[in-house]
Amino acid sequence: MLFAHDTECGLAAAAALVNTTGPGREGLPDVAALDEFFTAHGWSGRHEHTDAELLQVRALRPRLRRIWYADTDEVVEIVNLLLRESRALPQLIRHDGEPYHLHAVPRDAPLATRMAVEAAMALADLVRAGELSRLRRCDHPDCDNVLVDLSKNRSRRFCDAGCGNRAAVSAYRARKASHS
Ligand SMILES: [Zn+2]
Ligand SMILES: [Zn+2]
């Protein structure tokens, strides 16, 4: 493990949230989709199942996406702003059988606030470690998903949406075509 467990989870959750949207694609079209995302990514705590909550979560995505395109100073600016806006106050807590980890807003804070702060805290770790180059964009030409490369040799090129397989298949077809 490169970073603390909560840092790695926070980075993965941020990337997953960013990747719920793309050109002509809305992965969080309604409250039910957010419910599914909430469960799939192990979120707990306050969850209102309302349109207002959904809109707040959606609004967070472009702010997080910018981080993948930003230089260090810009990342710091975004992270500090997210922490300031949410009045983040780091506290070590233990819940749901997990070991002690940091929460910087109460568990009854709005979902979008908690998502923002969890991402910001994880990114703060990445900045401090000088590891922002771990934030990468998918190499597949038809994909604009972001990813977090937590591999030891920094070899991860594709997002989780199956782009690695797609790229392998097209490379195979191209090879076959050039031999026939
Ligand atoms: Zn927790
Ligand atoms: Zn991809």
Coordinates of N, CA, C and O and ligand atoms in Angstrom, one line a residue:
M1 N 0.8 -1.2 0.0 CA 0.0 0.0 0.0 C 0.9 1.3 0.0 O 1.8 1.4 0.8
L2 N 0.6 2.2 -0.9 CA 1.4 3.4 -1.0 C 1.0 4.4 0.0 O 1.8 5.1 0.6
F3 N -0.3 4.6 0.2 CA -0.8 5.6 1.1 C -1.7 4.9 2.1 O -2.0 3.8 2.0
A4 N -2.1 5.7 3.1 CA -3.1 5.2 4.1 C -4.3 4.7 3.4 O -4.7 5.3 2.3
H5 N -5.0 3.8 4.0 CA -6.2 3.2 3.4 C -7.2 4.2 3.1 O -7.8 4.3 2.0
D6 N -7.4 5.2 4.0 CA -8.5 6.2 3.8 C -8.1 7.1 2.6 O -9.0 7.6 1.9
T7 N -6.8 7.3 2.5 CA -6.4 8.2 1.3 C -6.6 7.5 0.0 O -7.2 8.0 -0.9
E8 N -6.3 6.2 -0.1 CA -6.5 5.4 -1.3 C -8.0 5.3 -1.6 O -8.4 5.5 -2.8
C9 N -8.8 5.1 -0.6 CA -10.2 5.0 -0.8 C -10.8 6.4 -1.3 O -11.6 6.5 -2.2
G10 N -10.3 7.5 -0.7 CA -10.7 8.8 -1.0 C -10.4 9.1 -2.5 O -11.2 9.7 -3.2
L11 N -9.2 8.8 -2.9 CA -8.8 9.0 -4.3 C -9.7 8.2 -5.3 O -10.1 8.7 -6.3
A12 N -9.9 7.0 -5.0 CA -10.7 6.1 -5.8 C -12.1 6.6 -5.9 O -12.7 6.6 -7.0
A13 N -12.6 7.0 -4.8 CA -14.0 7.5 -4.7 C -14.1 8.8 -5.6 O -15.1 9.0 -6.3
A14 N -13.1 9.7 -5.5 CA -13.1 10.9 -6.2 C -13.1 10.7 -7.7 O -13.9 11.2 -8.5
A15 N -12.2 9.8 -8.1 CA -12.1 9.4 -9.6 C -13.5 8.8 -10.0 O -14.0 9.1 -11.1
A16 N -14.0 7.9 -9.2 CA -15.3 7.3 -9.6 C -16.4 8.3 -9.8 O -17.2 8.2 -10.7
L17 N -16.4 9.3 -8.9 CA -17.4 10.3 -9.0 C -17.2 11.2 -10.3 O -18.2 11.4 -11.0
V18 N -16.0 11.5 -10.5 CA -15.7 12.3 -11.7 C -16.1 11.5 -13.0 O -16.7 12.1 -13.9
N19 N -15.9 10.2 -12.9 CA -16.2 9.4 -14.1 C -17.7 9.1 -14.3 O -18.0 8.4 -15.3
T20 N -18.5 9.6 -13.4 CA -20.0 9.3 -13.6 C -20.5 10.2 -14.7 O -21.7 10.1 -15.1
T21 N -19.7 11.1 -15.2 CA -20.2 12.0 -16.3 C -19.1 12.2 -17.3 O -17.9 12.0 -17.0
G22 N -19.5 12.4 -18.6 CA -18.5 12.7 -19.6 C -19.3 13.3 -20.8 O -20.6 13.5 -20.6
P23 N -18.7 13.6 -21.9 CA -19.4 14.2 -23.0 C -20.6 13.3 -23.4 O -20.5 12.1 -23.7
G24 N -21.8 13.9 -23.3 CA -23.0 13.2 -23.7 C -23.4 12.0 -22.8 O -24.2 11.1 -23.3
R25 N -22.9 12.0 -21.6 CA -23.1 10.8 -20.8 C -23.4 11.3 -19.4 O -22.6 12.1 -18.8
E26 N -24.5 10.9 -18.8 CA -24.8 11.2 -17.4 C -25.1 10.0 -16.6 O -26.1 9.3 -16.8
G27 N -24.1 9.6 -15.8 CA -24.3 8.4 -15.0 C -25.0 8.6 -13.7 O -25.3 7.6 -13.0
L28 N -25.4 9.8 -13.4 CA -26.2 10.0 -12.2 C -27.4 10.8 -12.6 O -27.7 12.0 -12.2
P29 N -28.3 10.2 -13.4 CA -29.5 10.9 -14.0 C -30.5 11.1 -12.9 O -31.3 12.0 -13.1
D30 N -30.6 10.3 -11.9 CA -31.7 10.5 -10.9 C -31.2 10.0 -9.5 O -30.1 9.5 -9.4
V31 N -32.1 10.2 -8.6 CA -31.8 9.8 -7.2 C -31.5 8.3 -7.1 O -30.6 8.0 -6.3
A32 N -32.2 7.5 -7.8 CA -31.9 6.0 -7.8 C -30.4 5.7 -8.2 O -29.8 4.9 -7.6
A33 N -29.9 6.5 -9.2 CA -28.6 6.2 -9.6 C -27.6 6.7 -8.6 O -26.5 6.0 -8.3
L34 N -27.9 7.7 -7.9 CA -27.0 8.2 -6.8 C -27.1 7.2 -5.6 O -26.0 6.9 -5.0
D35 N -28.2 6.6 -5.3 CA -28.3 5.6 -4.3 C -27.4 4.4 -4.6 O -26.7 3.9 -3.8
E36 N -27.4 4.0 -5.9 CA -26.6 2.9 -6.3 C -25.1 3.2 -6.2 O -24.3 2.4 -5.7
F37 N -24.8 4.5 -6.6 CA -23.4 4.9 -6.5 C -22.9 4.9 -5.0 O -21.8 4.5 -4.7
F38 N -23.8 5.4 -4.2 CA -23.6 5.5 -2.7 C -23.2 4.1 -2.2 O -22.2 3.9 -1.5
T39 N -24.0 3.1 -2.5 CA -23.8 1.8 -2.0 C -22.6 1.2 -2.6 O -21.8 0.6 -2.0
A40 N -22.5 1.3 -4.0 CA -21.4 0.6 -4.7 C -20.0 1.1 -4.2 O -19.0 0.4 -4.2
H41 N -19.9 2.4 -3.7 CA -18.6 2.9 -3.3 C -18.5 3.0 -1.8 O -17.6 3.7 -1.3
G42 N -19.4 2.3 -1.1 CA -19.2 2.1 0.4 C -19.4 3.4 1.2 O -18.8 3.5 2.2
W43 N -20.2 4.3 0.6 CA -20.5 5.5 1.4 C -21.4 5.1 2.6 O -22.2 4.2 2.5
S44 N -21.3 5.8 3.7 CA -22.2 5.6 4.8 C -22.6 7.0 5.3 O -22.2 8.0 4.8
G45 N -23.4 7.1 6.4 CA -23.7 8.4 7.0 C -24.9 9.0 6.2 O -25.6 8.3 5.5
R46 N -25.1 10.3 6.4 CA -26.3 10.9 5.9 C -26.5 10.8 4.4 O -25.6 11.0 3.6
H47 N -27.7 10.4 4.1 CA -28.0 10.2 2.6 C -29.5 10.5 2.5 O -30.4 9.8 3.0
E48 N -29.9 11.6 1.8 CA -31.2 12.1 1.8 C -32.1 11.6 0.7 O -33.3 11.7 0.8
H49 N -31.5 11.0 -0.3 CA -32.3 10.6 -1.5 C -33.2 11.7 -2.1 O -34.4 11.5 -2.4
T50 N -32.7 12.9 -2.2 CA -33.5 14.0 -2.7 C -32.8 14.5 -4.0 O -31.6 14.3 -4.2
D51 N -33.6 15.3 -4.8 CA -33.0 15.9 -6.0 C -32.0 17.0 -5.6 O -31.0 17.2 -6.3
A52 N -32.2 17.6 -4.5 CA -31.3 18.7 -4.0 C -29.9 18.1 -3.7 O -28.9 18.6 -4.1
E53 N -29.9 16.9 -3.1 CA -28.7 16.2 -2.8 C -28.0 15.8 -4.1 O -26.8 16.0 -4.2
L54 N -28.8 15.3 -5.0 CA -28.3 14.8 -6.3 C -27.6 16.0 -7.0 O -26.5 15.8 -7.5
L55 N -28.2 17.1 -7.0 CA -27.7 18.3 -7.7 C -26.4 18.8 -7.1 O -25.4 19.1 -7.8
Q56 N -26.3 18.7 -5.8 CA -25.1 19.1 -5.1 C -23.9 18.2 -5.4 O -22.8 18.6 -5.7
V57 N -24.2 16.9 -5.5 CA -23.2 15.9 -5.8 C -22.7 16.1 -7.3 O -21.5 16.1 -7.6
R58 N -23.7 16.3 -8.2 CA -23.3 16.5 -9.6 C -22.5 17.8 -9.7 O -21.5 17.8 -10.5
A59 N -22.8 18.8 -9.0 CA -22.1 20.1 -9.1 C -20.6 20.0 -8.6 O -19.8 20.7 -9.0
L60 N -20.4 19.0 -7.8 CA -19.0 18.8 -7.3 C -18.1 18.2 -8.3 O -16.9 18.4 -8.3
R61 N -18.7 17.5 -9.3 CA -17.9 16.7 -10.3 C -16.9 17.6 -11.1 O -15.7 17.3 -11.2
P62 N -17.4 18.7 -11.7 CA -16.5 19.5 -12.5 C -15.3 20.1 -11.7 O -14.2 20.2 -12.1
R63 N -15.6 20.4 -10.4 CA -14.6 21.0 -9.5 C -13.5 19.9 -9.3 O -12.3 20.2 -9.2
L64 N -14.0 18.7 -9.1 CA -13.0 17.6 -8.8 C -12.2 17.3 -10.1 O -11.0 17.0 -10.1
R65 N -13.0 17.2 -11.3 CA -12.3 16.9 -12.5 C -11.2 17.9 -12.8 O -10.1 17.4 -13.3
R66 N -11.3 19.1 -12.5 CA -10.3 20.1 -12.8 C -9.0 19.7 -12.2 O -7.9 20.0 -12.7
I67 N -9.0 19.0 -11.0 CA -7.8 18.6 -10.3 C -6.9 17.8 -11.2 O -5.7 17.8 -11.2
W68 N -7.6 16.9 -12.1 CA -6.8 16.0 -12.9 C -6.1 16.8 -14.1 O -5.2 16.2 -14.7
Y69 N -6.5 18.0 -14.3 CA -5.9 18.8 -15.4 C -5.0 19.9 -14.8 O -4.4 20.7 -15.6
A70 N -4.9 20.1 -13.5 CA -4.3 21.2 -12.9 C -2.9 21.0 -12.5 O -2.4 19.8 -12.3
D71 N -2.1 22.1 -12.4 CA -0.7 21.9 -11.8 C -0.8 22.0 -10.3 O -1.9 22.2 -9.7
T72 N 0.3 21.8 -9.7 CA 0.3 21.6 -8.2 C -0.3 22.8 -7.5 O -1.2 22.7 -6.6
D73 N 0.1 24.0 -7.9 CA -0.5 25.2 -7.2 C -2.0 25.3 -7.3 O -2.7 25.7 -6.4
E74 N -2.5 25.0 -8.5 CA -3.9 25.0 -8.7 C -4.6 23.9 -7.9 O -5.7 24.2 -7.4
V75 N -4.0 22.7 -7.9 CA -4.6 21.7 -7.0 C -4.7 22.1 -5.6 O -5.7 22.0 -4.9
V76 N -3.6 22.7 -5.1 CA -3.6 23.2 -3.7 C -4.7 24.2 -3.5 O -5.4 24.2 -2.5
E77 N -4.9 25.1 -4.5 CA -5.9 26.1 -4.4 C -7.3 25.5 -4.3 O -8.1 25.9 -3.4
I78 N -7.6 24.5 -5.1 CA -8.9 23.8 -5.1 C -9.1 23.1 -3.8 O -10.1 23.2 -3.2
V79 N -8.1 22.3 -3.4 CA -8.2 21.6 -2.2 C -8.4 22.5 -1.0 O -9.3 22.2 -0.2
N80 N -7.6 23.5 -0.9 CA -7.8 24.4 0.3 C -9.2 25.1 0.3 O -9.8 25.2 1.3
L81 N -9.7 25.4 -0.9 CA -11.0 26.0 -1.0 C -12.1 25.0 -0.5 O -13.0 25.3 0.2
L82 N -12.0 23.8 -1.0 CA -12.9 22.7 -0.6 C -12.9 22.5 0.9 O -14.0 22.4 1.5
L83 N -11.7 22.5 1.5 CA -11.6 22.3 2.9 C -12.2 23.5 3.7 O -12.9 23.3 4.7
R84 N -11.9 24.7 3.2 CA -12.4 25.9 3.8 C -13.9 26.0 3.8 O -14.5 26.3 4.8
E85 N -14.4 25.8 2.6 CA -15.9 25.9 2.4 C -16.6 24.9 3.3 O -17.8 25.2 3.7
S86 N -16.1 23.8 3.5 CA -16.7 22.7 4.3 C -16.4 22.8 5.7 O -16.9 22.0 6.5
R87 N -15.6 23.9 6.1 CA -15.2 24.0 7.5 C -14.6 22.7 8.1 O -15.0 22.2 9.1
A88 N -13.7 22.2 7.3 CA -13.1 20.9 7.7 C -12.3 21.0 9.0 O -11.6 21.9 9.2
L89 N -12.6 20.0 9.8 CA -11.9 19.9 11.1 C -11.5 18.4 11.3 O -12.4 17.6 11.7
P90 N -10.3 18.0 11.0 CA -9.9 16.6 11.0 C -10.1 16.0 12.4 O -9.6 16.6 13.4
Q91 N -10.7 14.9 12.4 CA -10.9 14.1 13.7 C -10.7 12.7 13.4 O -11.2 12.2 12.4
L92 N -9.9 12.0 14.2 CA -9.8 10.5 14.1 C -11.1 9.9 14.6 O -11.4 10.1 15.8
I93 N -11.7 9.0 13.8 CA -12.9 8.3 14.3 C -12.9 6.9 13.9 O -12.1 6.5 12.9
R94 N -13.7 6.1 14.5 CA -13.8 4.6 14.2 C -15.3 4.3 14.1 O -16.1 4.8 14.9
H95 N -15.7 3.6 13.0 CA -17.1 3.3 12.9 C -17.2 2.1 11.9 O -16.2 1.8 11.2
D96 N -18.3 1.4 12.0 CA -18.6 0.2 11.1 C -17.4 -0.8 11.0 O -17.1 -1.3 10.0
G97 N -16.7 -1.0 12.1 CA -15.7 -2.0 12.2 C -14.4 -1.6 11.5 O -13.5 -2.4 11.4
E98 N -14.3 -0.3 11.0 CA -13.1 0.1 10.3 C -12.1 0.6 11.4 O -12.5 1.0 12.5
P99 N -10.8 0.5 11.1 CA -9.8 1.1 12.1 C -9.9 2.6 12.1 O -10.6 3.2 11.3
Y100 N -9.2 3.2 13.0 CA -9.2 4.7 13.1 C -8.8 5.3 11.8 O -7.8 4.9 11.2
H101 N -9.6 6.3 11.4 CA -9.2 7.1 10.2 C -9.8 8.5 10.3 O -10.5 8.8 11.3
L102 N -9.4 9.3 9.4 CA -9.7 10.7 9.5 C -11.1 11.0 8.9 O -11.3 10.6 7.8
H103 N -11.9 11.8 9.6 CA -13.1 12.4 9.0 C -12.9 13.9 9.3 O -12.5 14.2 10.4
A104 N -13.2 14.7 8.4 CA -13.0 16.2 8.6 C -14.3 16.9 8.7 O -14.3 18.1 9.0
V105 N -15.4 16.3 8.4 CA -16.7 16.8 8.7 C -17.6 15.7 9.4 O -17.3 14.6 9.2
P106 N -18.6 16.1 10.1 CA -19.4 15.1 10.8 C -20.1 14.2 9.8 O -20.3 14.6 8.7
R107 N -20.5 13.1 10.3 CA -21.1 12.1 9.4 C -22.6 12.5 9.0 O -23.1 12.0 8.1
D108 N -23.1 13.5 9.7 CA -24.4 14.0 9.3 C -24.3 15.3 8.5 O -25.3 15.9 8.2
A109 N -23.1 15.6 8.0 CA -23.0 16.7 7.0 C -23.5 16.2 5.7 O -23.6 15.0 5.4
P110 N -24.0 17.2 4.8 CA -24.5 16.7 3.5 C -23.6 15.9 2.8 O -22.3 16.0 2.8
L111 N -24.1 14.9 2.0 CA -23.3 14.0 1.2 C -22.3 14.7 0.4 O -21.1 14.3 0.3
A112 N -22.7 15.7 -0.4 CA -21.7 16.4 -1.3 C -20.6 17.0 -0.5 O -19.4 17.0 -1.0
T113 N -20.9 17.5 0.7 CA -19.8 18.1 1.5 C -18.8 17.0 1.9 O -17.6 17.2 1.9
R114 N -19.4 15.9 2.3 CA -18.5 14.8 2.8 C -17.7 14.2 1.6 O -16.5 13.9 1.8
M115 N -18.3 14.2 0.5 CA -17.5 13.7 -0.7 C -16.4 14.7 -1.1 O -15.3 14.3 -1.4
A116 N -16.7 16.0 -1.0 CA -15.7 17.0 -1.3 C -14.6 16.9 -0.3 O -13.4 17.0 -0.7
V117 N -14.9 16.8 1.0 CA -13.9 16.8 2.0 C -13.0 15.5 2.0 O -11.8 15.6 2.1
E118 N -13.7 14.4 1.7 CA -12.9 13.2 1.6 C -11.9 13.2 0.5 O -10.7 12.8 0.6
A119 N -12.4 13.8 -0.6 CA -11.5 13.9 -1.8 C -10.3 14.9 -1.5 O -9.2 14.6 -1.7
A120 N -10.7 16.0 -0.8 CA -9.7 17.0 -0.5 C -8.6 16.5 0.4 O -7.4 16.8 0.3
M121 N -9.1 15.8 1.5 CA -8.1 15.2 2.4 C -7.2 14.2 1.8 O -6.0 14.2 2.0
A122 N -7.7 13.4 0.9 CA -6.9 12.4 0.2 C -5.9 13.1 -0.7 O -4.7 12.8 -0.8
L123 N -6.4 14.2 -1.4 CA -5.5 14.9 -2.3 C -4.4 15.7 -1.6 O -3.3 15.8 -2.0
A124 N -4.8 16.1 -0.4 CA -3.8 16.8 0.5 C -2.6 15.9 0.7 O -1.4 16.2 0.7
D125 N -2.9 14.6 1.0 CA -1.9 13.6 1.2 C -1.0 13.4 0.0 O 0.2 13.3 0.0
L126 N -1.6 13.4 -1.2 CA -0.9 13.2 -2.4 C 0.0 14.4 -2.7 O 1.2 14.2 -3.1
V127 N -0.5 15.6 -2.4 CA 0.4 16.8 -2.6 C 1.6 16.7 -1.7 O 2.7 17.0 -2.1
R128 N 1.3 16.4 -0.4 CA 2.4 16.4 0.6 C 3.5 15.3 0.2 O 4.6 15.5 0.5
A129 N 3.0 14.2 -0.4 CA 3.9 13.2 -0.8 C 4.6 13.5 -2.1 O 5.4 12.7 -2.6
G130 N 4.2 14.6 -2.8 CA 4.8 14.9 -4.1 C 4.4 13.9 -5.1 O 5.1 13.6 -6.1
E131 N 3.2 13.4 -5.0 CA 2.7 12.2 -5.9 C 1.6 12.6 -6.8 O 0.8 11.7 -7.1
L132 N 1.4 13.9 -7.1 CA 0.3 14.2 -7.9 C 0.3 13.6 -9.3 O -0.7 13.5 -10.0
S133 N 1.5 13.1 -9.7 CA 1.6 12.5 -11.0 C 0.8 11.1 -11.1 O 0.6 10.5 -12.1
R134 N 0.3 10.7 -9.9 CA -0.5 9.5 -9.8 C -1.9 9.8 -10.4 O -2.7 8.8 -10.7
L135 N -2.3 11.0 -10.5 CA -3.6 11.4 -11.1 C -3.4 11.4 -12.6 O -2.7 12.2 -13.1
R136 N -4.0 10.5 -13.3 CA -3.8 10.4 -14.7 C -5.1 10.3 -15.4 O -6.2 10.1 -14.8
R137 N -5.1 10.5 -16.8 CA -6.3 10.4 -17.6 C -6.1 9.1 -18.4 O -5.0 8.7 -18.8
C138 N -7.3 8.5 -18.7 CA -7.3 7.2 -19.4 C -6.6 7.4 -20.8 O -6.8 8.4 -21.5
D139 N -5.8 6.4 -21.1 CA -5.0 6.5 -22.4 C -5.8 6.2 -23.6 O -5.4 6.4 -24.8
H140 N -7.0 5.6 -23.4 CA -7.8 5.2 -24.6 C -8.3 6.5 -25.3 O -8.9 7.4 -24.7
P141 N -8.1 6.5 -26.6 CA -8.4 7.8 -27.3 C -9.9 8.2 -27.3 O -10.2 9.3 -27.4
D142 N -10.8 7.2 -27.1 CA -12.2 7.5 -27.0 C -12.8 7.7 -25.6 O -14.0 7.8 -25.4
C143 N -11.9 7.9 -24.7 CA -12.3 7.9 -23.3 C -11.7 9.1 -22.6 O -10.6 9.5 -22.8
D144 N -12.6 9.8 -21.8 CA -12.0 10.9 -21.1 C -12.1 10.7 -19.5 O -12.1 11.6 -18.8
N145 N -12.2 9.4 -19.1 CA -12.2 9.1 -17.7 C -10.9 9.4 -17.1 O -9.8 9.4 -17.7
V146 N -11.0 9.7 -15.8 CA -9.7 9.9 -15.0 C -9.4 8.7 -14.2 O -10.3 7.8 -14.0
L147 N -8.2 8.6 -13.8 CA -7.8 7.4 -12.9 C -6.8 7.8 -11.9 O -6.1 8.9 -12.1
V148 N -6.6 7.0 -10.9 CA -5.5 7.2 -9.9 C -4.6 6.0 -10.1 O -5.1 4.8 -9.9
D149 N -3.4 6.2 -10.4 CA -2.5 5.1 -10.6 C -1.8 4.8 -9.3 O -0.8 5.5 -8.9
L150 N -2.2 3.8 -8.6 CA -1.6 3.4 -7.3 C -0.7 2.2 -7.5 O -0.4 1.5 -6.5
S151 N -0.3 1.8 -8.8 CA 0.5 0.7 -9.0 C 2.0 1.1 -8.6 O 2.4 2.2 -8.7
K152 N 2.7 0.1 -8.2 CA 4.1 0.3 -7.7 C 5.0 0.9 -8.8 O 5.7 1.9 -8.5
N153 N 4.8 0.4 -10.0 CA 5.7 0.9 -11.1 C 5.0 2.0 -12.0 O 5.5 2.2 -13.1
R154 N 4.0 2.5 -11.5 CA 3.3 3.6 -12.2 C 2.9 3.2 -13.6 O 3.2 3.9 -14.6
S155 N 2.4 2.0 -13.8 CA 2.2 1.5 -15.1 C 0.7 1.5 -15.6 O 0.4 1.0 -16.6
R156 N -0.2 2.0 -14.7 CA -1.6 2.0 -15.1 C -1.9 3.0 -16.2 O -1.5 4.1 -16.1
R157 N -2.5 2.5 -17.3 CA -2.8 3.4 -18.4 C -4.3 3.6 -18.6 O -4.7 4.6 -19.2
F158 N -5.1 2.7 -18.2 CA -6.5 2.7 -18.6 C -7.4 2.8 -17.4 O -7.1 2.3 -16.3
C159 N -8.6 3.4 -17.6 CA -9.6 3.5 -16.5 C -10.3 2.2 -16.2 O -10.0 1.2 -16.9
D160 N -11.2 2.2 -15.3 CA -11.9 0.9 -14.9 C -13.0 0.5 -15.8 O -13.6 -0.5 -15.6
A161 N -13.3 1.3 -16.8 CA -14.5 1.1 -17.7 C -14.2 0.1 -18.8 O -14.9 0.1 -19.8
G162 N -13.2 -0.7 -18.7 CA -12.9 -1.7 -19.7 C -12.1 -1.2 -20.9 O -11.9 -1.9 -21.9
C163 N -11.4 0.0 -20.8 CA -10.6 0.5 -21.8 C -9.4 -0.3 -22.1 O -8.9 -0.4 -23.2
G164 N -8.8 -0.9 -21.1 CA -7.7 -1.8 -21.3 C -8.0 -2.9 -22.2 O -7.2 -3.2 -23.1
N165 N -9.1 -3.6 -22.0 CA -9.6 -4.6 -22.9 C -9.8 -4.1 -24.3 O -9.4 -4.8 -25.3
R166 N -10.5 -3.0 -24.4 CA -10.9 -2.4 -25.7 C -9.6 -2.2 -26.5 O -9.5 -2.5 -27.7
A167 N -8.6 -1.6 -25.8 CA -7.3 -1.3 -26.5 C -6.6 -2.5 -26.9 O -6.0 -2.6 -28.0
A168 N -6.7 -3.6 -26.1 CA -6.0 -4.8 -26.4 C -6.7 -5.5 -27.6 O -6.0 -6.0 -28.5
V169 N -8.0 -5.4 -27.7 CA -8.7 -6.0 -28.8 C -8.4 -5.2 -30.1 O -8.1 -5.8 -31.1
S170 N -8.4 -3.9 -30.0 CA -8.1 -3.2 -31.3 C -6.6 -3.4 -31.7 O -6.3 -3.4 -32.9
A171 N -5.7 -3.5 -30.8 CA -4.3 -3.8 -31.1 C -4.2 -5.1 -31.8 O -3.5 -5.3 -32.8
Y172 N -5.0 -6.1 -31.3 CA -5.0 -7.5 -31.8 C -5.5 -7.5 -33.2 O -4.9 -8.0 -34.2
R173 N -6.6 -6.7 -33.4 CA -7.2 -6.7 -34.8 C -6.3 -6.0 -35.7 O -6.2 -6.4 -36.9
A174 N -5.6 -4.9 -35.3 CA -4.7 -4.2 -36.2 C -3.6 -5.1 -36.6 O -3.1 -5.1 -37.8
R175 N -3.1 -5.9 -35.6 CA -2.0 -6.8 -35.9 C -2.4 -7.9 -37.0 O -1.7 -8.2 -37.9
K176 N -3.6 -8.4 -36.7 CA -4.2 -9.4 -37.6 C -4.3 -8.9 -39.0 O -4.0 -9.5 -40.0
A177 N -4.9 -7.7 -39.1 CA -5.1 -7.1 -40.4 C -3.8 -6.9 -41.1 O -3.7 -7.1 -42.3
S178 N -2.8 -6.5 -40.4 CA -1.5 -6.2 -41.1 C -0.8 -7.5 -41.5 O 0.1 -7.5 -42.4
H179 N -1.3 -8.6 -41.0 CA -0.6 -9.9 -41.4 C -1.4 -10.7 -42.5 O -1.0 -11.7 -42.9
S180 N -2.6 -10.2 -42.8 CA -3.5 -10.9 -43.7 C -3.3 -10.4 -45.2 O -2.7 -9.5 -45.4
Ligands
ZN1 ZN -15.2 6.7 7.9
ZN2 ZN -11.1 4.7 -20.2

